Coordinates of C-alpha atoms and ligand atoms in Angstrom, one line a residue:
Chain A
M235 CA 11.9 -22.2 16.7
K236 CA 8.7 -24.2 17.7
Y237 CA 5.6 -24.1 15.5
E238 CA 2.3 -24.6 17.1
A239 CA -1.2 -24.5 15.4
P240 CA -3.7 -24.7 18.2
D241 CA -7.4 -25.0 17.4
T242 CA -8.9 -22.8 20.2
V243 CA -8.2 -19.3 21.1
E244 CA -7.7 -20.4 24.7
A245 CA -5.0 -22.8 23.7
A246 CA -3.3 -20.1 21.6
V247 CA -3.5 -17.8 24.7
G248 CA -2.1 -20.6 26.9
L249 CA 0.8 -21.2 24.6
L250 CA 1.7 -17.6 24.3
S251 CA 1.3 -17.0 28.1
S252 CA 3.7 -19.7 29.2
A253 CA 6.2 -19.3 26.4
Q254 CA 9.8 -18.8 27.3
G255 CA 11.7 -16.4 25.2
T256 CA 10.2 -14.7 22.0
A257 CA 6.7 -15.8 21.1
R258 CA 4.9 -14.5 18.0
V259 CA 1.5 -15.0 16.6
L260 CA 1.5 -16.1 12.9
A261 CA -1.3 -14.9 10.7
G262 CA -0.5 -14.4 7.1
G263 CA 3.2 -14.5 7.9
T264 CA 4.0 -11.8 5.2
D265 CA 5.8 -9.7 7.8
L266 CA 6.7 -12.2 10.3
L267 CA 8.4 -14.7 7.9
V268 CA 10.3 -11.9 6.1
Q269 CA 11.7 -10.5 9.4
S270 CA 12.5 -13.8 10.8
R271 CA 14.3 -14.7 7.5
A272 CA 16.2 -11.5 7.9
G273 CA 17.2 -12.1 11.4
M274 CA 15.2 -9.1 12.6
V275 CA 13.2 -11.2 14.8
E276 CA 14.2 -14.7 16.2
P277 CA 10.9 -16.5 17.6
D278 CA 11.4 -19.3 20.0
L279 CA 7.7 -20.1 19.5
V280 CA 5.3 -19.3 16.6
V281 CA 1.6 -19.7 17.3
D282 CA -0.3 -20.1 14.0
I283 CA -3.9 -18.9 14.5
K284 CA -5.3 -20.0 11.2
R285 CA -6.6 -23.5 12.5
I286 CA -8.8 -21.8 15.1
A287 CA -12.4 -22.2 14.3
G288 CA -14.1 -19.0 13.2
M289 CA -10.8 -16.9 12.8
D290 CA -11.4 -16.8 9.0
A291 CA -15.0 -15.6 9.3
I292 CA -16.5 -12.3 8.4
T293 CA -19.8 -12.0 10.3
E294 CA -22.5 -9.4 10.6
E295 CA -22.9 -8.1 14.1
D296 CA -25.1 -5.0 15.2
G297 CA -25.2 -3.9 11.6
G298 CA -21.4 -3.9 11.4
F299 CA -19.0 -6.5 10.5
R300 CA -16.7 -8.6 12.7
I301 CA -13.6 -9.7 10.8
G302 CA -11.5 -12.6 12.2
A303 CA -7.7 -12.4 12.6
A304 CA -7.2 -14.9 9.9
V305 CA -9.1 -13.2 7.1
S306 CA -7.0 -12.5 4.2
G307 CA -7.0 -9.3 2.1
A308 CA -8.1 -11.4 -0.8
Q309 CA -11.0 -12.7 1.2
L310 CA -12.0 -9.3 2.5
G311 CA -11.9 -7.9 -1.0
E312 CA -14.5 -10.5 -2.1
H313 CA -17.0 -9.5 0.7
D314 CA -19.7 -7.2 -0.9
G315 CA -21.1 -6.2 2.5
V316 CA -17.9 -4.9 3.9
K317 CA -17.0 -3.1 0.6
A318 CA -20.4 -1.5 0.5
A319 CA -20.3 -0.3 4.2
W320 CA -16.6 0.6 4.5
P321 CA -15.0 0.9 0.9
G322 CA -12.1 2.9 2.3
V323 CA -11.0 0.2 4.7
V324 CA -11.3 -2.4 2.0
E325 CA -9.3 -0.2 -0.4
G326 CA -6.5 0.2 2.3
V327 CA -6.2 -3.5 2.8
E328 CA -6.2 -4.2 -0.9
L329 CA -3.3 -1.8 -1.4
I330 CA -1.1 -4.3 0.8
G331 CA 1.4 -6.0 -1.6
S332 CA 0.8 -8.1 -4.6
T333 CA -2.0 -10.7 -5.5
Q334 CA 0.2 -13.3 -3.9
V335 CA 0.6 -11.2 -0.7
Q336 CA -3.2 -10.6 -0.7
G337 CA -3.7 -14.4 -0.5
R338 CA -2.2 -14.4 3.0
A339 CA -1.9 -10.9 4.5
T340 CA -4.4 -9.9 7.2
M341 CA -5.5 -6.6 8.4
I342 CA -4.7 -7.4 12.0
G343 CA -1.2 -8.6 11.0
N344 CA -0.9 -5.2 9.3
L345 CA -1.8 -3.5 12.6
C346 CA 0.2 -5.8 14.9
N347 CA 3.3 -5.4 12.9
G348 CA 3.4 -1.8 14.2
S349 CA 4.7 -0.1 11.0
P350 CA 3.7 3.6 10.9
A351 CA 3.1 3.1 7.3
A352 CA 0.7 0.1 7.5
D353 CA -1.9 0.9 4.7
S354 CA -5.0 -0.6 6.5
V355 CA -4.5 1.2 9.8
P356 CA -5.4 4.8 8.9
A357 CA -8.7 3.5 7.2
M358 CA -9.5 1.3 10.2
I359 CA -9.0 4.3 12.7
A360 CA -11.1 6.7 10.5
A361 CA -13.9 4.1 10.6
G362 CA -13.8 3.9 14.3
A363 CA -12.8 0.3 14.4
T364 CA -12.1 -1.8 17.6
V365 CA -10.2 -4.9 18.1
H366 CA -11.2 -7.8 20.4
V367 CA -8.2 -8.6 22.4
V368 CA -8.1 -12.0 24.3
G369 CA -5.5 -12.8 26.9
P370 CA -4.9 -14.9 30.1
D371 CA -7.0 -12.4 32.2
G372 CA -10.0 -12.3 29.9
S373 CA -10.8 -10.2 26.9
R374 CA -11.3 -6.5 26.2
D375 CA -12.1 -4.3 23.2
V376 CA -9.7 -1.7 22.2
A377 CA -9.8 1.2 19.7
V378 CA -7.4 0.6 16.8
E379 CA -5.6 3.8 17.4
E380 CA -4.7 2.6 20.9
V381 CA -3.2 -0.6 19.7
V382 CA 0.3 0.6 18.4
T383 CA 2.3 2.8 20.8
G384 CA 5.4 3.2 18.6
P385 CA 7.2 1.6 15.6
G386 CA 6.8 -2.2 16.3
K387 CA 5.5 -1.6 19.8
L388 CA 2.1 -2.7 20.9
S389 CA -0.2 -2.1 24.0
L390 CA -0.9 -5.9 24.2
S391 CA 0.6 -7.8 27.3
K392 CA 2.3 -11.1 27.3
G393 CA -0.1 -13.9 26.2
E394 CA -2.6 -11.5 24.5
L395 CA -3.7 -11.7 20.9
I396 CA -6.2 -10.0 18.7
A397 CA -9.1 -12.3 17.8
S398 CA -11.0 -10.0 15.4
V399 CA -11.6 -6.4 14.3
F400 CA -15.1 -4.8 14.4
L401 CA -16.3 -2.3 11.8
P402 CA -19.2 -0.6 13.3
K403 CA -22.5 0.0 11.4
P404 CA -22.1 3.1 9.2
E405 CA -24.5 6.0 10.1
A406 CA -26.9 6.9 7.2
H407 CA -25.1 9.0 4.4
S408 CA -21.7 8.0 5.5
S409 CA -18.8 6.6 3.7
D410 CA -14.9 6.5 3.7
A411 CA -11.9 6.6 1.7
Y412 CA -8.2 5.8 2.0
L413 CA -5.4 7.2 -0.3
R414 CA -1.7 6.5 -0.1
F415 CA 1.2 8.1 -2.0
I416 CA 4.1 5.8 -3.2
P417 CA 6.7 6.5 -5.7
R418 CA 5.3 3.9 -8.1
T419 CA 1.9 2.4 -8.9
E420 CA 2.2 -0.9 -7.0
M421 CA 4.3 -2.7 -4.4
D422 CA 5.9 0.0 -2.3
I423 CA 5.8 1.4 1.2
A424 CA 3.4 4.3 1.8
V425 CA 5.3 7.8 1.9
V426 CA 1.9 9.1 3.4
G427 CA -1.5 7.5 3.8
A428 CA -4.7 9.3 4.6
G429 CA -8.1 7.8 5.8
V430 CA -11.1 9.8 6.0
A431 CA -14.6 8.6 7.3
L432 CA -17.5 11.1 7.2
T433 CA -21.3 11.4 7.6
L434 CA -23.5 13.9 5.9
D435 CA -26.8 15.4 7.1
D436 CA -29.9 16.0 4.8
S437 CA -28.5 19.2 3.4
G438 CA -25.2 17.8 2.5
T439 CA -23.3 19.2 5.5
V440 CA -20.7 17.0 7.1
S441 CA -22.1 16.2 10.5
A442 CA -19.4 13.9 11.8
A443 CA -16.0 12.9 10.6
R444 CA -12.7 11.0 11.5
V445 CA -9.4 11.6 9.8
A446 CA -6.3 9.5 10.3
L447 CA -2.9 9.9 8.8
G448 CA -0.1 7.2 8.2
A449 CA 3.7 7.3 7.8
V450 CA 4.0 10.8 9.0
A451 CA 4.6 10.1 12.7
P452 CA 5.9 7.0 14.8
T453 CA 2.3 5.7 14.8
A454 CA -0.8 6.2 12.5
L455 CA -2.6 9.4 14.0
L456 CA -6.2 10.2 14.5
V457 CA -6.3 14.0 13.9
D458 CA -9.3 15.7 15.7
A459 CA -8.3 19.1 14.2
C460 CA -8.7 17.7 10.8
A461 CA -12.3 16.6 11.7
Q462 CA -13.1 19.9 13.3
A463 CA -11.9 21.6 10.2
I464 CA -14.7 19.9 8.1
V465 CA -17.6 19.2 10.5
G466 CA -20.3 21.7 10.0
T467 CA -19.1 22.6 6.4
T468 CA -20.1 21.3 2.8
L469 CA -16.5 20.7 2.1
D470 CA -16.1 23.9 0.3
D471 CA -12.8 25.3 -0.7
A472 CA -12.1 27.0 2.6
A473 CA -13.0 23.8 4.7
L474 CA -10.6 21.7 2.4
E475 CA -7.8 24.3 2.9
N476 CA -8.2 24.1 6.6
L477 CA -8.4 20.4 6.6
A478 CA -5.1 20.1 4.6
A479 CA -3.6 22.7 7.0
A480 CA -4.6 20.7 10.0
A481 CA -3.3 17.5 8.4
S482 CA 0.0 19.0 7.7
A483 CA 0.3 20.6 11.2
A484 CA -0.2 17.2 12.7
C485 CA 2.7 15.7 10.9
N486 CA 5.9 14.6 12.7
P487 CA 7.6 12.5 10.0
I488 CA 11.0 11.1 9.4
D489 CA 13.2 12.2 6.5
D490 CA 14.3 9.2 4.4
K491 CA 14.8 8.1 0.9
R492 CA 11.1 7.9 0.4
G493 CA 10.3 11.5 1.2
T494 CA 11.7 14.5 3.1
I495 CA 10.0 16.0 6.0
K496 CA 8.7 18.9 4.0
Y497 CA 7.5 16.7 1.3
R498 CA 5.5 14.3 3.6
T499 CA 4.1 17.1 5.4
K500 CA 2.7 18.8 2.2
V501 CA 1.6 15.4 0.8
A502 CA -0.3 14.7 4.0
G503 CA -2.5 17.8 3.6
V504 CA -3.1 17.0 -0.2
L505 CA -4.2 13.3 0.5
A506 CA -6.4 14.3 3.4
R507 CA -8.1 16.7 1.1
R508 CA -8.6 14.3 -1.7
A509 CA -9.7 11.5 0.5
A510 CA -12.4 13.8 2.1
V511 CA -13.6 14.6 -1.5
I512 CA -13.9 10.9 -2.3
A513 CA -15.6 9.9 0.9
K514 CA -18.2 12.7 0.5
A515 CA -19.1 11.7 -2.9
R516 CA -19.4 8.1 -1.8
A517 CA -21.5 9.2 1.2
G518 CA -23.8 11.2 -1.2
E519 CA -24.5 8.0 -3.1
T520 CA -25.5 5.8 0.1
S521 CA -28.9 5.9 1.5
Chain B
M1422 CA 14.6 -29.8 17.5
S1423 CA 11.4 -31.7 16.7
R1424 CA 10.6 -32.2 13.0
T1425 CA 6.8 -32.0 11.9
H1426 CA 5.2 -34.7 10.0
V1427 CA 3.3 -33.2 7.3
T1428 CA 0.6 -34.9 5.2
T1429 CA -1.0 -32.8 2.5
T1430 CA -2.3 -32.7 -1.1
V1431 CA 0.0 -31.4 -3.9
N1432 CA -1.5 -31.3 -7.3
G1433 CA -4.1 -33.7 -6.2
D1434 CA -1.7 -36.3 -4.8
T1435 CA -1.5 -37.0 -1.1
V1436 CA 2.3 -36.4 -0.1
E1437 CA 4.1 -36.8 3.1
F1438 CA 7.2 -35.3 4.4
L1439 CA 9.1 -34.4 7.5
C1440 CA 10.2 -30.7 8.0
D1441 CA 12.0 -28.5 10.4
P1442 CA 9.9 -25.6 11.8
E1443 CA 11.9 -23.0 10.1
E1444 CA 11.5 -24.6 6.6
T1445 CA 9.2 -23.0 4.1
L1446 CA 6.6 -24.6 1.9
L1447 CA 9.0 -23.6 -1.0
D1448 CA 11.9 -25.6 0.7
A1449 CA 9.4 -28.6 1.3
L1450 CA 8.3 -28.6 -2.4
R1451 CA 11.9 -28.4 -3.8
D1452 CA 14.0 -30.4 -1.3
H1453 CA 11.6 -32.9 0.1
L1454 CA 9.3 -33.5 -2.8
G1455 CA 11.5 -32.9 -5.8
L1456 CA 9.2 -30.3 -7.3
T1457 CA 11.8 -27.8 -8.3
G1458 CA 9.6 -26.0 -10.8
S1459 CA 8.7 -23.3 -8.0
K1460 CA 11.9 -21.0 -7.8
E1461 CA 13.5 -19.0 -5.1
G1462 CA 14.2 -15.6 -6.3
C1463 CA 14.2 -13.5 -3.3
A1464 CA 12.8 -15.3 -0.4
S1465 CA 11.1 -12.1 0.9
G1466 CA 7.8 -12.1 -1.0
D1467 CA 8.8 -9.6 -3.6
C1468 CA 9.5 -11.7 -6.9
G1469 CA 6.7 -14.2 -7.1
A1470 CA 9.1 -16.9 -8.5
C1471 CA 7.8 -19.3 -5.7
T1472 CA 4.1 -18.7 -6.5
V1473 CA 1.8 -21.6 -5.8
K1474 CA -2.0 -22.0 -5.0
L1475 CA -2.7 -22.8 -1.3
D1476 CA -6.4 -23.8 -0.8
G1477 CA -7.3 -21.9 -3.9
R1478 CA -5.4 -18.7 -3.2
L1479 CA -2.2 -17.5 -4.8
V1480 CA 0.7 -17.2 -2.3
C1481 CA 4.4 -16.9 -2.1
S1482 CA 5.4 -20.4 -1.0
C1483 CA 8.7 -18.8 0.5
L1484 CA 6.4 -16.9 3.0
V1485 CA 4.5 -20.0 4.1
L1486 CA 6.0 -22.4 6.6
A1487 CA 6.1 -26.0 5.4
A1488 CA 4.4 -27.0 8.7
E1489 CA 1.5 -24.8 7.8
S1490 CA 0.5 -27.0 5.0
V1491 CA -0.8 -29.9 6.7
D1492 CA -4.0 -31.1 5.3
R1493 CA -4.1 -28.1 2.6
K1494 CA -4.5 -28.3 -1.0
V1495 CA -1.3 -27.1 -2.7
E1496 CA -1.1 -26.6 -6.6
T1497 CA 2.2 -25.9 -8.2
I1498 CA 3.6 -25.5 -11.7
E1499 CA 4.1 -29.2 -12.0
G1500 CA 0.3 -29.7 -12.0
M1501 CA -0.4 -27.2 -14.9
A1502 CA 0.1 -29.4 -17.9
D1503 CA -2.2 -32.4 -18.5
G1504 CA 0.4 -35.1 -19.1
D1505 CA 2.1 -34.0 -22.2
D1506 CA -0.5 -31.5 -23.1
L1507 CA 0.7 -28.1 -22.1
H1508 CA -1.8 -25.6 -20.6
P1509 CA -2.7 -23.0 -23.2
L1510 CA -0.6 -20.4 -21.2
Q1511 CA 2.4 -22.6 -21.3
Q1512 CA 2.0 -23.2 -25.1
K1513 CA 1.5 -19.4 -25.7
F1514 CA 4.6 -18.6 -23.6
L1515 CA 6.7 -21.0 -25.7
E1516 CA 5.3 -19.7 -29.0
M1517 CA 5.8 -16.1 -28.2
G1518 CA 9.1 -16.4 -26.5
A1519 CA 7.7 -14.8 -23.4
L1520 CA 10.7 -15.9 -21.3
Q1521 CA 14.5 -15.8 -21.5
C1522 CA 16.2 -17.4 -18.5
G1523 CA 12.9 -18.9 -17.3
I1524 CA 13.4 -18.4 -13.6
C1525 CA 10.3 -16.2 -13.3
T1526 CA 8.1 -18.3 -15.7
P1527 CA 6.7 -20.9 -13.3
G1528 CA 5.5 -18.1 -11.1
F1529 CA 4.1 -16.1 -13.9
L1530 CA 2.2 -19.1 -15.3
V1531 CA 0.7 -20.1 -12.0
A1532 CA -0.4 -16.6 -11.3
A1533 CA -1.6 -15.9 -14.9
K1534 CA -3.8 -19.2 -14.8
D1535 CA -5.4 -18.0 -11.6
L1536 CA -6.1 -14.6 -13.0
L1537 CA -7.8 -16.0 -16.1
E1538 CA -9.8 -18.4 -14.0
R1539 CA -11.2 -15.5 -12.0
N1540 CA -11.4 -13.0 -14.9
P1541 CA -11.4 -14.7 -18.5
E1542 CA -11.5 -11.2 -20.1
P1543 CA -9.0 -8.9 -18.2
S1544 CA -7.8 -5.6 -19.6
E1545 CA -4.2 -5.1 -20.0
T1546 CA -4.1 -2.9 -17.0
Q1547 CA -5.7 -5.6 -14.9
V1548 CA -3.3 -8.1 -16.1
R1549 CA -0.4 -5.8 -15.2
Y1550 CA -1.7 -5.1 -11.8
C1551 CA -2.6 -8.8 -11.0
L1552 CA 1.0 -9.8 -12.0
A1553 CA 2.7 -6.9 -10.3
G1554 CA 3.9 -9.4 -7.7
N1555 CA 5.8 -11.4 -10.3
L1556 CA 9.2 -9.9 -11.3
C1557 CA 11.1 -10.5 -14.5
R1558 CA 14.8 -9.5 -15.0
C1559 CA 15.0 -10.5 -18.5
T1560 CA 12.0 -9.9 -20.8
G1561 CA 10.8 -6.3 -20.0
Y1562 CA 7.4 -7.9 -19.4
D1563 CA 5.8 -6.9 -22.9
K1564 CA 5.9 -10.5 -24.3
I1565 CA 4.5 -11.9 -21.0
I1566 CA 1.5 -9.5 -20.9
R1567 CA 0.8 -10.0 -24.5
A1568 CA 1.1 -13.9 -24.1
V1569 CA -1.5 -13.7 -21.3
M1570 CA -3.8 -11.3 -23.2
E1571 CA -3.6 -13.6 -26.3
T1572 CA -4.3 -16.8 -24.2
A1573 CA -7.2 -15.2 -22.7
E1574 CA -8.7 -14.4 -26.1
D1575 CA -7.9 -17.9 -27.4
M1576 CA -9.5 -19.5 -24.4
R1577 CA -12.6 -17.3 -24.7
G1578 CA -13.0 -18.4 -28.4
A1579 CA -12.4 -22.1 -27.6
Ligands
FAD1704 C1 6.1 -8.1 -1.0 C2 5.5 -7.4 0.0 C3 4.7 -6.2 -0.1 C4 4.0 -5.6 0.9 N1 3.3 -4.4 0.7 C5 2.7 -3.8 1.7 C6 1.9 -2.6 1.5 O1 2.0 -2.1 0.3 N2 1.4 -2.1 2.6 C7 1.5 -2.5 3.7 O2 0.9 -1.8 4.7 N3 2.1 -3.6 4.0 C8 2.8 -4.2 3.1 N4 3.5 -5.5 3.4 C9 3.6 -5.9 4.7 C10 2.6 -7.0 5.2 O3 2.2 -7.7 4.1 C11 1.4 -6.5 5.8 O4 1.9 -5.7 7.0 C12 0.4 -7.5 6.2 O5 -0.9 -7.0 6.5 C13 0.8 -8.4 7.5 O6 -0.2 -9.2 7.8 P1 0.1 -10.9 8.1 O7 -1.3 -11.4 8.3 O8 0.9 -11.3 7.0 O9 1.0 -10.7 9.3 P2 2.1 -11.6 10.1 O10 3.3 -11.6 9.4 O11 1.5 -13.0 10.2 O12 2.2 -10.9 11.5 C14 2.8 -9.5 11.6 C15 3.0 -9.3 13.0 O13 1.8 -9.1 13.7 C16 1.6 -10.1 14.8 N5 0.3 -10.5 14.6 C17 -0.4 -11.0 13.5 N6 -1.7 -11.3 13.8 C18 -1.7 -11.0 15.3 C19 -3.0 -11.2 16.1 N7 -4.1 -11.7 15.7 N8 -2.6 -10.7 17.5 C20 -1.5 -10.3 17.8 N9 -0.5 -10.2 17.1 C21 -0.5 -10.6 15.8 C22 2.8 -11.1 14.4 O14 3.3 -11.8 15.5 C23 3.8 -10.2 13.7 O15 4.6 -9.6 14.7 C24 4.1 -6.1 2.3 C25 4.8 -7.3 2.5 C26 5.5 -8.0 1.5 C27 6.1 -9.3 1.6
FES1705 S1 11.1 -16.2 -3.7 FE1 9.2 -16.0 -3.0 S2 8.6 -14.1 -3.6 FE2 10.6 -14.2 -4.3
FES1706 S1 12.9 -14.7 -18.0 FE1 14.6 -14.3 -16.8 S2 13.5 -13.4 -15.1 FE2 12.1 -13.6 -16.4

């Protein structure tokens, strides 16, 4: 294995493009180093992106926030602006691992690891986040839900890396929430995760919504039927029932020691419903 | 295979070593620098026995490549006592017997010190959450949590 720590994005892309064998970007390393130690991946080249200027920055852009690919969970959790705008995204990121893991783990690493249970991903999808992909043929912006195509599989081509993620400016009276279910209180992999972002109109009716589920299919899912179940309602019981039913209907989970198919399907509905209630309460408090 | 020459700061001292690309910061501390206070319990980020601070953040040194530490600021358990004067947390762990085999202790101490620096008045729940990445197979945690709570109280009074 070769280790490189370039100081520009161009140099990183150059190294990744010309690499022979398996090349991997190194962000926080909390997935990559565990996997390479376990022999699950044997990189010939590791490109550490943390020495690239600006990668560890959180900057305001068009009323939203651009978060660099080297920003750790701990750093994000200390940013009052992002917490106020997208509390659900921050809570998804902060659920990743322990204090020590938070010191290193990035949300883009969480996404690019390609796990269906990645905690920050449903929240990012619900928020309508996009990532900025840089590669040998230029750069492009991609919706978060289009990055992962299957467990551990990404829509990035050889030489491409993600430089940042952009959380858009929230509409007035909007907010979000993320909930996950694990069998213990800390340090476990989600059995189900649900992220909800919604906007209220002046009368308290939901005027827009995005609902995403994690750990219930090969990739995190953006579920339009869930959004349709609550848009135009005040999140009354009937709407919440419909939301839960739509979430359960979207599930295509695996059966494993953490949860059976039946259980995950049921819990997805419950969590989507609870996350929507929290998002609505938060949206009511915003101006 | 090319070895990387690393110059960095550990507990305030400039240090130099050569490392292989696969080696972790934990390997470098223990095998190249003789700082064997940080322990390897799992090598997968789960147990926290290897906890150090890297540029002011708690990390698992088993999940940091040694080569990544060039020109960084590393703080380990060896830097916690001031000469022969133990840090109040170390003293309290001794007094209260908050350890048995001691393998987890350096990690707990480094993590607890960081916690008290960030939050001098944590609730028990906050202490338990903040230290959830440190596992102990011996004590059952109770004495560790109490030692941290009592040290926090002493340090606030001081
Ligand atoms: C003890 C422990 C507990 C954990 N708990 C959780 C948890 O509760 N929930 C959860 O979701 N995850 C958890 N994880 C997994 C992991 O911490 C997260 O997925 C984390 O967000 C990964 O981020 P990273 O920066 O460390 O990624 P890395 O390990 O640096 O990278 C992960 C993958 O993404 C690729 N990659 C990284 N950045 C980029 C980029 N900018 N462009 C292109 N590719 C990139 C890498 O090449 C690699 O394949 C845990 C891990 C540990 C060790
Ligand atoms: S040895 Fe690093 S976390 Fe266990
Ligand atoms: S004292 Fe033995 S592991 Fe904690």
